[in-house]
Amino acid sequence: MDGTMTNSWTIEDSKKLYRIQDWGTPYFSINDKGNIVVFPQGDSQVSLDLFDLVKSLEKRNIKPPLIIRFPEILSDRINRLNKCFETAIKRYGYQGTYQGVYPIKCNPHRHLVENVVQFGQPYNFGLEVGSKPELMIALAVLDNPKTYQKEDSKPLLICNGYKDQEYIETALLAQCLGKQSVIVIEQLSELSLALEISKRLEIFPVLGIRAKLNTKGCGHWENSTGERAKFGLTIPQIMEAINLLKKENRLSCLQLLHFHIGSQISSITTIKDAIREATQIYIQLVKLGASMGYLDVGGGLGVDYDGSKTNSPASKNYNMQNYANDIVAEVKEVCEGENIAMPVLISESGRSIASHQSILIFDVLSTSNCATINLKSPCQDDQLIVHDIWEIYQSISIDNYQESYHDAIQFKEEAISLFNLGHLSLLERAKIENIYWACCSNILEIIQHQNEIPEDLEDLEKSLSSVYHINLSIFQSAPDTWAIKQLFPILPIHRLNEKPTKKAILADLTCDSDGKIDHFIDFRKVKNFLELHSLETNDPDSTFSNSHSLNSLAKLPKYYIGMFLVGAYQEVMGNLHNLFGDTNLVHIIMTSNSYHIEQFIKGDTMIEVLQSLDYNAHELLEQIRLCSEKALQDKKITFAQLQLLRQNYEQSLSGYTYHAVD
């Protein structure tokens, strides 16, 4: 199954295998050394060898697992989005403007949000919040409007989510600070509360309404949209809101229509249908007397995780310019036909803005597989069943491989039954299972060269995949791979000028059977393994079989894997399963001839994780001291052992929650 490494393998083969040119352009590629190279400024030729960067960070004691952020990629994404809308507006003669906002929920980390505000200043790029904590962030981070280039407008602060009195009061009072806050009504009860508070504070509110469209999204979030969506008002409820605003003489407060048809919209047709429906609602609100001026198309601008450019859940069949063109063209056509002023267009494209700038880097700790170990022919004293399955192994050919497979399964199952009845020794069972897996390996080698694979052999390749144990918690750093089977590009960041000889799944550090990744991107489909390189070495002093221990791997060059496009949602949605905390994080900025580390945020220590769960480090240390002293008195532990225990305990508390194998 493993094959042999040949000199004919090139980096072009790796580009094709891992599809990096499809999902990675213009930010990621492979250089002549076989390492991933990053272009933080997009189309610029300024680049950085990712493997060299990781090794340099390790010398600074910044070890994997770690997240590497490139703020310049974030800047480029914001520039591209605004330029696409600018191009579309000019192309179609749209008599309005575009003002995007970044949804803080997508990735609320301080340095990232501050960068979004900084990079968005030339475009009056604002923020969207969906909770009171996010509102607190936005009020503090959004700069004074005087610093923005366009004097006739301010960055928007779109206030979504459930709202209580304190939320609405704060959002209204933000206007007194010069913020252009818009309170989007998600439920009818919020409208009554907002009107009551605005009267008491004597502040004229700028209100929006979130509409539940009939148009549904597609992909993972399809069921969160449509008439049964969690947020928003139905058409009858919108009419109730209009009547209440008229009654209170506050219809002029209604200035924005908002809708959201789900995250990661893979089909441009869905977007066009939603825009057309929403624009008709907008037109009707204008005709009813509302002082409309903004149309917020929500999120949904997808990321092409697998590079297939299709409407699969992990891709999208449009690009950013197509997205802007269709929104602008649809809104213009409807408004022009009704002789209605064209609104300011708003999008909340968090995923598309934040995904590309973060890379998750982790190392491999060990490998294991079920393939044969020290395969030997049967001894004369072995029972007949051992000889029978050995005969199957020796006779496998292209003419009988399917029959041989079923025979091998039968003998293996018989062996387990005999073992359970006490009629087969442990050594004999081990021999039979080794021979069984050798049969499977030979059969797999045959079917890989066939035009069609028999249905009963389709899962054989997955069964024979190696397991690469990685220094990572899936639940902390890539929760969507577990929760919704989200696909991310995953590949080695070096050795890409070598042929990968292993097919593997990735298993994390947690003692949870779900803590693994066994679904990877492929062209228009999902594959159940990832092609990786062998960790073995030609060092005659190192002995490796099919299972490598942590101690033996310390002799090997480290093997690094990167998970790309993880900047949206993953960092904030992670959890402390098995108490693995946040990873190390660095921000890298390019210089004229190299790079510098703009920010380093140290990953959680064990003390920090334990304290978050209400453990006290001093109390824990004291308990260990008392317990060890008693053990010393009872002569159950030596003084040297006691000292080592205390030293390890104290050092562990202040250490990284992940493995640190040098």
XYZ file of C-alpha atoms in Angstrom:
662
model
C 0.000 0.000 0.000
C 2.796 2.424 0.912
C 4.585 2.342 -2.415
C 8.110 3.669 -2.800
C 9.325 7.205 -3.071
C 10.535 8.067 -6.554
C 12.513 10.962 -7.927
C 9.777 11.656 -10.466
C 7.561 13.367 -7.867
C 7.504 17.141 -8.289
C 5.964 20.084 -6.515
C 3.462 20.262 -9.375
C 2.265 16.814 -8.324
C 1.797 18.092 -4.768
C -0.074 21.161 -6.012
C -2.438 18.888 -7.896
C -2.813 16.381 -5.057
C -3.584 18.965 -2.368
C -5.382 21.349 -4.787
C -3.488 24.305 -3.368
C -3.747 26.410 -6.536
C -7.537 26.068 -6.432
C -8.255 27.059 -2.818
C -5.022 28.894 -1.989
C -4.671 31.490 -4.752
C -3.442 34.198 -4.332
C -2.143 33.627 -0.801
C -0.571 30.149 -0.742
C 1.634 28.059 -3.003
C 4.666 25.716 -2.891
C 8.249 26.855 -3.434
C 11.159 25.021 -5.042
C 12.237 23.597 -1.667
C 8.898 21.819 -1.328
C 7.656 24.121 1.432
C 4.400 26.045 1.650
C 4.969 29.687 0.800
C 2.655 32.501 1.910
C 1.949 35.704 -0.048
C 0.426 37.922 2.688
C -0.193 40.830 0.326
C -2.081 38.741 -2.201
C -0.992 39.403 -5.748
C 2.287 40.924 -4.578
C 5.428 38.793 -4.963
C 6.401 39.401 -1.323
C 6.449 35.913 0.186
C 7.419 33.920 3.242
C 8.452 30.268 3.626
C 5.989 28.859 6.170
C 8.201 25.953 7.247
C 11.165 28.272 7.844
C 8.887 30.559 9.846
C 7.699 27.716 12.085
C 11.263 26.558 12.732
C 12.265 30.134 13.561
C 9.333 30.464 15.961
C 10.342 27.249 17.684
C 13.792 28.706 18.321
C 11.967 31.486 20.166
C 10.184 28.795 22.207
C 6.900 29.462 20.377
C 5.944 25.880 19.708
C 3.119 24.110 17.912
C 0.286 23.806 18.042
C -0.008 27.443 17.115
C -2.112 29.779 15.036
C -0.276 32.061 12.642
C -2.238 35.116 11.572
C -1.275 37.339 8.664
C -2.979 40.737 9.163
C -1.946 41.755 5.646
C -4.166 38.985 4.254
C -7.015 40.405 6.342
C -6.320 43.831 4.850
C -6.274 42.387 1.350
C -9.620 40.651 1.891
C -11.240 43.899 3.038
C -9.726 45.762 0.076
C -10.927 43.139 -2.397
C -14.484 43.145 -1.066
C -14.779 46.915 -1.246
C -13.110 47.091 -4.664
C -15.522 44.470 -5.997
C -18.538 46.515 -4.914
C -16.907 49.692 -6.207
C -16.386 48.018 -9.603
C -19.964 46.730 -9.684
C -21.406 50.124 -8.749
C -19.492 51.791 -11.582
C -20.298 49.036 -14.064
C -24.050 49.165 -13.514
C -24.355 52.882 -12.827
C -25.726 52.253 -9.367
C -26.893 55.474 -7.714
C -25.889 54.461 -4.223
C -22.888 53.312 -2.205
C -21.594 50.262 -0.355
C -20.681 50.142 3.330
C -19.642 46.777 4.684
C -19.570 45.674 8.310
C -17.597 42.909 10.012
C -19.647 40.564 12.243
C -17.664 40.325 15.467
C -19.038 36.839 16.227
C -17.001 35.467 13.324
C -13.750 36.031 15.209
C -13.902 38.460 18.139
C -10.239 38.401 19.175
C -9.084 41.912 20.027
C -6.138 42.277 17.679
C -8.151 40.973 14.741
C -11.126 43.278 15.372
C -8.787 46.236 15.817
C -7.116 45.349 12.517
C -10.487 45.157 10.763
C -11.349 48.664 11.991
C -7.907 49.969 10.992
C -7.906 48.414 7.521
C -11.535 49.368 6.939
C -11.117 53.081 7.630
C -10.670 54.067 3.957
C -14.036 52.463 3.230
C -15.974 53.493 6.358
C -16.113 49.804 7.150
C -18.120 49.174 10.304
C -19.000 46.408 12.746
C -21.976 44.148 13.377
C -22.828 42.906 16.861
C -25.229 40.244 18.036
C -24.904 40.452 21.810
C -24.118 42.882 24.611
C -20.485 41.747 24.970
C -19.954 42.328 21.269
C -21.612 45.740 21.584
C -19.142 46.615 24.347
C -16.274 45.717 22.019
C -17.656 47.720 19.109
C -18.239 50.874 21.126
C -14.666 50.859 22.365
C -12.942 49.777 19.142
C -14.743 51.803 16.470
C -12.642 54.890 16.013
C -13.882 58.436 16.155
C -15.655 59.110 12.845
C -13.396 62.119 12.276
C -10.572 59.743 11.433
C -12.488 58.320 8.488
C -11.866 59.665 5.018
C -15.462 60.160 3.907
C -16.902 63.125 5.738
C -20.441 62.550 4.502
C -20.797 59.168 6.187
C -19.709 57.178 9.219
C -18.933 53.515 9.760
C -22.080 51.658 10.648
C -22.718 49.805 13.890
C -25.386 47.213 13.092
C -27.032 45.903 16.275
C -28.531 42.443 15.766
C -29.436 39.637 18.145
C -31.729 39.424 21.168
C -32.033 42.763 22.959
C -32.996 43.675 26.479
C -33.365 47.144 27.982
C -29.667 47.563 28.712
C -28.686 46.540 25.180
C -31.090 49.022 23.577
C -30.161 51.841 25.955
C -26.466 51.366 25.212
C -27.033 51.186 21.453
C -29.057 54.404 21.530
C -26.592 56.240 23.751
C -23.845 55.257 21.307
C -25.313 57.878 18.986
C -24.252 60.497 21.516
C -20.659 59.288 21.038
C -20.890 59.855 17.310
C -21.518 56.210 16.433
C -23.982 55.458 13.665
C -25.802 52.643 15.437
C -28.768 50.916 13.849
C -31.012 48.787 16.065
C -32.322 45.900 13.977
C -35.641 44.578 15.242
C -35.583 40.770 15.443
C -38.838 40.390 17.429
C -41.908 42.593 17.741
C -41.381 42.989 21.487
C -38.056 44.694 20.795
C -39.778 47.413 18.783
C -42.060 48.440 21.642
C -39.117 48.459 24.024
C -36.938 50.501 21.663
C -39.655 53.131 21.155
C -40.276 53.392 24.891
C -36.568 53.807 25.729
C -35.948 56.294 22.922
C -38.729 58.525 24.256
C -37.321 58.375 27.766
C -33.790 59.182 26.595
C -35.036 61.710 24.053
C -32.908 60.098 21.321
C -34.272 59.598 17.817
C -33.627 55.916 17.053
C -32.414 54.570 13.731
C -34.223 51.271 13.333
C -33.999 48.325 11.010
C -36.168 45.254 10.514
C -34.871 41.769 9.910
C -37.142 39.945 7.492
C -37.704 36.208 7.300
C -37.513 35.534 3.594
C -39.251 32.687 1.873
C -35.961 32.067 0.071
C -33.911 29.480 1.943
C -30.168 29.147 2.078
C -28.199 26.075 1.100
C -25.527 23.881 2.631
C -24.954 23.275 6.353
C -27.121 26.221 7.430
C -30.094 25.694 5.115
C -32.447 24.778 7.958
C -31.646 27.978 9.853
C -33.373 30.092 7.207
C -36.801 30.492 5.646
C -40.093 30.957 7.450
C -38.951 28.820 10.418
C -35.756 30.814 10.934
C -34.722 31.639 14.499
C -34.540 35.406 13.927
C -36.563 37.960 12.044
C -40.127 38.998 11.339
C -42.572 37.365 8.968
C -44.410 39.551 6.467
C -47.525 39.831 8.712
C -45.268 40.778 11.641
C -43.546 43.408 9.520
C -46.944 44.941 8.827
C -47.664 44.952 12.576
C -44.385 46.795 13.101
C -45.303 49.354 10.451
C -48.673 49.966 12.085
C -47.055 50.427 15.502
C -44.517 52.884 14.105
C -47.290 54.840 12.414
C -49.292 54.889 15.607
C -46.304 56.244 17.538
C -45.481 58.714 14.739
C -42.083 57.064 14.374
C -42.257 55.558 10.876
C -39.370 57.808 9.865
C -37.186 55.872 12.312
C -37.322 52.805 10.082
C -34.375 53.139 7.706
C -32.916 49.661 7.169
C -34.064 46.263 5.944
C -31.948 43.279 6.901
C -32.071 39.613 5.986
C -29.778 36.627 6.367
C -30.123 33.338 4.498
C -27.339 31.446 6.246
C -23.579 31.207 6.273
C -21.445 29.796 3.443
C -23.951 30.134 0.585
C -22.587 27.864 -2.123
C -24.924 28.813 -5.002
C -25.141 32.243 -6.614
C -28.717 31.430 -7.644
C -29.764 31.354 -3.986
C -28.189 34.763 -3.427
C -29.936 36.264 -6.452
C -33.320 34.872 -5.404
C -32.933 36.281 -1.897
C -31.855 39.719 -3.154
C -34.821 39.948 -5.479
C -37.300 39.029 -2.741
C -35.696 41.362 -0.190
C -35.595 44.279 -2.626
C -39.321 43.926 -3.258
C -39.916 44.109 0.511
C -37.668 47.178 0.649
C -39.671 48.858 -2.125
C -42.946 48.186 -0.328
C -41.607 49.665 2.925
C -40.665 52.833 1.050
C -44.154 53.010 -0.440
C -45.653 52.625 3.035
C -43.811 55.790 4.109
C -40.698 54.466 5.890
C -37.551 56.563 5.495
C -35.562 53.705 4.064
C -31.942 54.177 3.075
C -30.093 50.928 3.830
C -30.398 47.362 2.555
C -28.357 44.871 4.592
C -27.896 41.620 2.657
C -26.395 39.849 5.690
C -23.656 37.248 5.530
C -23.335 34.203 3.343
C -20.464 35.139 1.004
C -18.785 31.753 0.807
C -15.226 30.485 0.966
C -14.000 27.883 -1.523
C -12.537 25.419 0.968
C -12.045 22.586 -1.501
C -11.229 24.672 -4.572
C -13.812 22.940 -6.771
C -15.735 26.137 -7.624
C -19.003 24.219 -7.372
C -22.149 24.522 -5.279
C -20.988 21.811 -2.876
C -21.156 22.797 0.835
C -17.371 23.239 0.970
C -17.208 25.457 -2.103
C -19.078 28.126 -4.080
C -19.904 28.482 -7.754
C -19.137 32.209 -7.883
C -16.367 34.611 -6.971
C -16.424 37.812 -4.956
C -16.924 39.974 -8.038
C -19.873 37.833 -9.183
C -21.377 38.270 -5.722
C -21.076 42.064 -5.808
C -22.280 42.265 -9.410
C -25.446 40.292 -8.774
C -26.383 42.221 -5.638
C -25.848 45.590 -7.293
C -27.570 44.620 -10.551
C -30.634 43.064 -8.872
C -31.209 45.989 -6.489
C -30.717 48.553 -9.233
C -33.143 46.824 -11.588
C -35.948 46.665 -9.039
C -35.438 50.188 -7.650
C -35.118 51.721 -11.096
C -38.266 49.975 -12.242
C -40.193 51.442 -9.297
C -38.483 54.848 -9.450
C -37.202 54.393 -5.889
C -33.904 55.830 -4.655
C -31.219 53.134 -4.492
C -30.183 52.248 -0.933
C -26.776 52.058 0.682
C -25.807 48.399 0.358
C -24.447 46.613 3.413
C -22.991 43.112 3.726
C -21.836 41.193 6.791
C -19.218 39.041 5.068
C -17.267 37.793 8.067
C -16.282 34.339 6.823
C -14.907 35.632 3.535
C -12.942 38.373 5.297
C -11.479 36.398 8.199
C -10.912 32.835 6.957
C -7.749 33.181 4.899
C -5.604 35.079 7.391
C -5.232 32.241 9.949
C -3.260 29.015 9.624
C -3.308 26.319 12.291
C 0.048 24.541 12.543
C 0.535 21.284 14.444
C 3.087 18.496 14.585
C 2.750 14.733 14.487
C 3.531 12.874 17.710
C 3.265 9.272 16.570
C 1.777 6.989 13.954
C 0.077 3.628 14.007
C -1.747 1.324 11.641
C -3.209 -2.138 11.444
C -0.965 -3.375 8.656
C 1.271 -6.393 9.158
C 4.113 -6.384 11.662
C 6.967 -8.881 11.256
C 4.964 -11.110 8.920
C 6.245 -14.686 9.083
C 5.122 -17.966 7.571
C 3.344 -20.410 9.917
C 5.270 -22.854 12.085
C 4.675 -26.588 11.846
C 2.974 -26.543 15.262
C 0.478 -23.803 14.320
C -3.138 -24.866 13.995
C -4.623 -25.578 10.572
C -6.452 -22.231 10.376
C -3.127 -20.371 10.448
C -1.900 -22.410 7.480
C -5.215 -21.945 5.659
C -5.152 -18.131 5.781
C -1.448 -18.160 4.866
C -2.355 -20.148 1.757
C -4.918 -17.486 0.872
C -2.235 -14.805 1.273
C 0.179 -16.601 -1.036
C -2.407 -17.235 -3.744
C -3.844 -13.699 -4.145
C -3.864 -12.587 -7.783
C -5.725 -10.272 -10.113
C -8.000 -13.179 -11.012
C -9.111 -14.108 -7.495
C -8.578 -11.033 -5.283
C -12.284 -10.538 -4.488
C -12.789 -14.200 -3.554
C -9.563 -14.113 -1.538
C -10.804 -11.089 0.377
C -13.954 -12.857 1.512
C -12.000 -16.012 2.404
C -9.572 -13.953 4.502
C -12.468 -12.308 6.360
C -14.016 -15.718 7.023
C -10.792 -17.131 8.485
C -10.269 -14.069 10.643
C -13.791 -14.318 12.070
C -13.349 -18.056 12.704
C -10.083 -17.311 14.497
C -11.780 -14.848 16.841
C -14.499 -17.411 17.624
C -11.879 -20.087 18.367
C -9.955 -17.647 20.538
C -13.070 -16.715 22.510
C -13.718 -20.411 23.149
C -10.171 -20.943 24.361
C -9.111 -23.073 21.373
C -6.580 -20.622 19.913
C -3.539 -19.067 21.577
C -2.848 -15.342 21.666
C 0.238 -15.878 19.495
C -1.767 -17.775 16.893
C -4.468 -15.111 16.823
C -1.786 -12.462 16.318
C -0.334 -14.433 13.396
C -3.762 -14.778 11.765
C -4.551 -11.079 12.105
C -1.142 -10.137 10.686
C -1.722 -12.410 7.699
C -5.247 -11.007 7.272
C -3.956 -7.455 7.045
C -1.229 -8.587 4.655
C -3.953 -10.043 2.456
C -5.839 -6.731 2.563
C -2.693 -4.783 1.634
C -2.015 -6.970 -1.379
C -5.642 -6.813 -2.501
C -5.644 -3.018 -2.163
C -2.536 -2.820 -4.326
C -4.409 -4.742 -7.025
C -7.686 -2.795 -6.944
C -5.902 0.561 -7.078
C -5.001 -0.289 -10.675
C -8.533 -1.349 -11.653
C -10.961 0.870 -13.544
C -13.784 -0.080 -11.187
C -13.629 -1.130 -7.546
C -16.122 -3.786 -6.379
C -18.644 -2.341 -3.950
C -17.610 -4.669 -1.123
C -14.019 -3.432 -1.380
C -14.734 0.308 -1.438
C -13.906 0.785 2.266
C -10.702 -1.249 2.158
C -8.473 1.755 1.612
C -9.968 3.541 4.620
C -9.534 0.410 6.757
C -5.849 0.291 5.920
C -5.211 3.984 6.539
C -2.548 4.874 9.049
C -3.407 6.952 12.102
C -1.268 10.040 12.589
C -1.530 11.209 16.193
C -1.358 14.994 16.177
C -0.452 17.548 18.826
C -3.846 19.241 18.796
C -7.353 19.246 20.214
C -9.950 19.164 17.459
C -12.561 20.394 19.939
C -10.486 23.439 20.863
C -8.931 24.467 17.551
C -11.130 23.081 14.764
C -14.540 22.342 16.302
C -16.443 22.550 13.014
C -14.546 19.502 11.694
C -16.222 17.540 14.474
C -19.572 19.300 14.840
C -20.665 19.668 11.215
C -17.933 17.793 9.309
C -16.664 21.055 7.852
C -13.876 20.595 5.321
C -10.683 22.607 5.584
C -7.596 22.314 3.393
C -5.089 20.204 5.361
C -1.625 19.306 4.115
C 2.042 19.092 5.168
C 3.828 22.437 5.100
C 7.113 20.860 3.961
C 8.505 17.824 2.073
C 6.146 18.592 -0.798
C 8.895 17.769 -3.285
C 8.650 14.172 -2.004
C 5.985 11.646 -2.838
C 3.658 11.018 0.122
C 3.585 7.266 0.732
C 1.018 7.025 3.533
C -2.754 7.377 3.543
C -3.829 8.543 6.978
C -6.494 9.916 9.239
C -5.631 12.398 11.989
C -6.283 11.612 15.658
C -5.973 14.359 18.267
C -4.807 14.348 21.887
C -8.218 14.064 23.512
C -9.431 10.736 24.850
C -12.588 10.997 22.763
C -13.407 8.770 19.807
C -14.730 11.822 17.945
C -11.383 13.572 18.292
C -10.253 12.768 14.785
C -10.385 14.061 11.234
C -11.270 11.462 8.616
C -12.747 13.663 5.898
C -10.559 15.711 3.557
C -11.022 17.835 0.465
C -10.968 16.259 -2.969
C -12.237 17.407 -6.333
C -16.037 17.537 -6.082
C -16.048 14.890 -3.344
C -14.751 14.032 0.097
C -11.996 11.492 0.668
C -11.545 9.529 3.884
C -7.784 9.823 4.156
C -4.983 12.324 3.702
C -1.808 11.569 1.771
C 1.156 12.114 4.105
C 4.846 11.290 4.237
C 6.394 8.483 6.183
C 8.033 9.458 9.470
C 10.593 6.701 9.160
C 14.299 7.363 8.735
C 17.284 5.529 7.312
C 19.103 5.899 10.598
C 20.379 2.352 11.401
C 20.192 3.127 15.109
C 16.455 3.828 14.932
C 14.019 0.934 14.815
C 10.497 1.595 13.628
C 7.680 -0.714 12.767
C 4.086 0.265 12.189
C 3.687 1.929 15.555
C 5.964 4.701 16.777
C 6.284 5.750 20.380
C 6.725 9.305 21.575
C 10.212 8.481 22.800
C 11.306 6.998 19.481
C 9.819 9.888 17.521
C 12.029 12.286 19.448
C 14.846 10.980 17.234
C 13.000 11.910 14.055
C 12.846 15.221 12.208
C 9.531 16.806 13.136
C 6.675 16.618 10.688
C 4.400 19.650 10.450
C 0.871 19.838 9.072
C -1.139 22.982 8.380
C -4.897 23.502 8.438
C -5.763 26.497 6.287
C -8.692 28.955 5.999
C -9.536 28.553 9.702
C -9.817 32.247 10.638
C -13.615 32.249 10.919
C -15.425 30.833 13.959
C -12.901 28.136 14.935
C -10.927 30.160 17.474
C -13.958 31.381 19.377
C -16.114 28.237 19.250
C -13.488 25.895 20.689
C -13.992 24.237 24.063
C -11.860 22.860 26.881
C -12.465 19.169 26.284
C -9.812 17.266 28.305
C -8.651 20.743 29.417
C -6.614 21.522 26.309
C -6.622 25.313 26.123
C -6.005 28.010 23.563
C -2.919 27.503 21.408
C -0.003 29.864 20.939
C -0.799 32.636 18.461
C 1.403 35.002 16.466
C 0.740 37.883 14.089
C 3.274 38.131 11.272
C 3.907 41.322 9.297
C 6.178 41.458 6.268
C 9.084 43.929 6.144
C 11.190 45.108 3.215
C 13.498 42.104 3.427
C 11.932 39.725 5.957
C 9.167 39.766 8.581
C 8.574 40.684 12.175
C 6.331 39.287 14.883
C 3.768 41.996 15.493
C 1.979 40.141 18.304
C 2.627 37.007 20.326
C -0.186 35.700 22.495
C 0.945 32.816 24.640
C -1.313 29.777 24.719
C -3.124 28.802 27.899
C -1.122 27.334 30.727
C -2.551 24.568 32.866
C -2.997 27.020 35.728
C -5.089 29.313 33.526
C -7.292 26.477 32.311
C -7.794 25.110 35.818
C -8.538 28.552 37.234
C -11.235 29.031 34.595
C -12.934 26.008 36.186
C -12.584 27.427 39.713
C -9.516 25.449 40.789
C -6.938 27.262 42.905
C -3.307 26.515 42.033
C -2.025 27.231 45.545
C -4.605 24.884 47.050
C -3.706 22.149 44.568
C 0.000 22.503 45.383
C -0.723 22.396 49.104
C -2.784 19.212 48.714
C 0.092 17.561 46.854
C 2.550 18.721 49.536
C 0.457 17.280 52.365
C -0.164 14.028 50.532
C 3.495 13.550 49.587
C 4.715 14.364 53.098
C 2.449 11.681 54.525
C 3.675 9.209 51.902
C 7.258 10.090 52.914
C 6.489 9.474 56.581
C 4.885 6.139 55.716
C 7.982 5.287 53.648
C 5.903 4.852 50.474
C 8.043 7.355 48.599
C 11.672 8.375 48.791
C 12.779 11.949 49.324
C 14.216 12.074 45.794
C 10.929 10.807 44.368
C 9.012 13.340 46.448
C 11.152 16.178 45.109
C 10.696 15.002 41.520
C 6.923 14.737 41.965
C 6.623 18.256 43.375
C 8.928 19.671 40.724
C 6.967 18.067 37.872
C 3.632 19.083 39.374
C 4.650 22.712 39.789
C 6.290 22.944 36.363
C 3.288 21.313 34.704
C 0.896 23.848 36.199
C 2.803 26.699 34.596
C 3.320 24.855 31.312
C 1.547 24.598 27.976
C -1.460 22.277 27.911
C -0.096 20.581 24.775
C 2.860 18.286 24.228
C 6.249 19.897 23.734
C 8.427 17.268 22.045
C 11.768 18.765 21.008
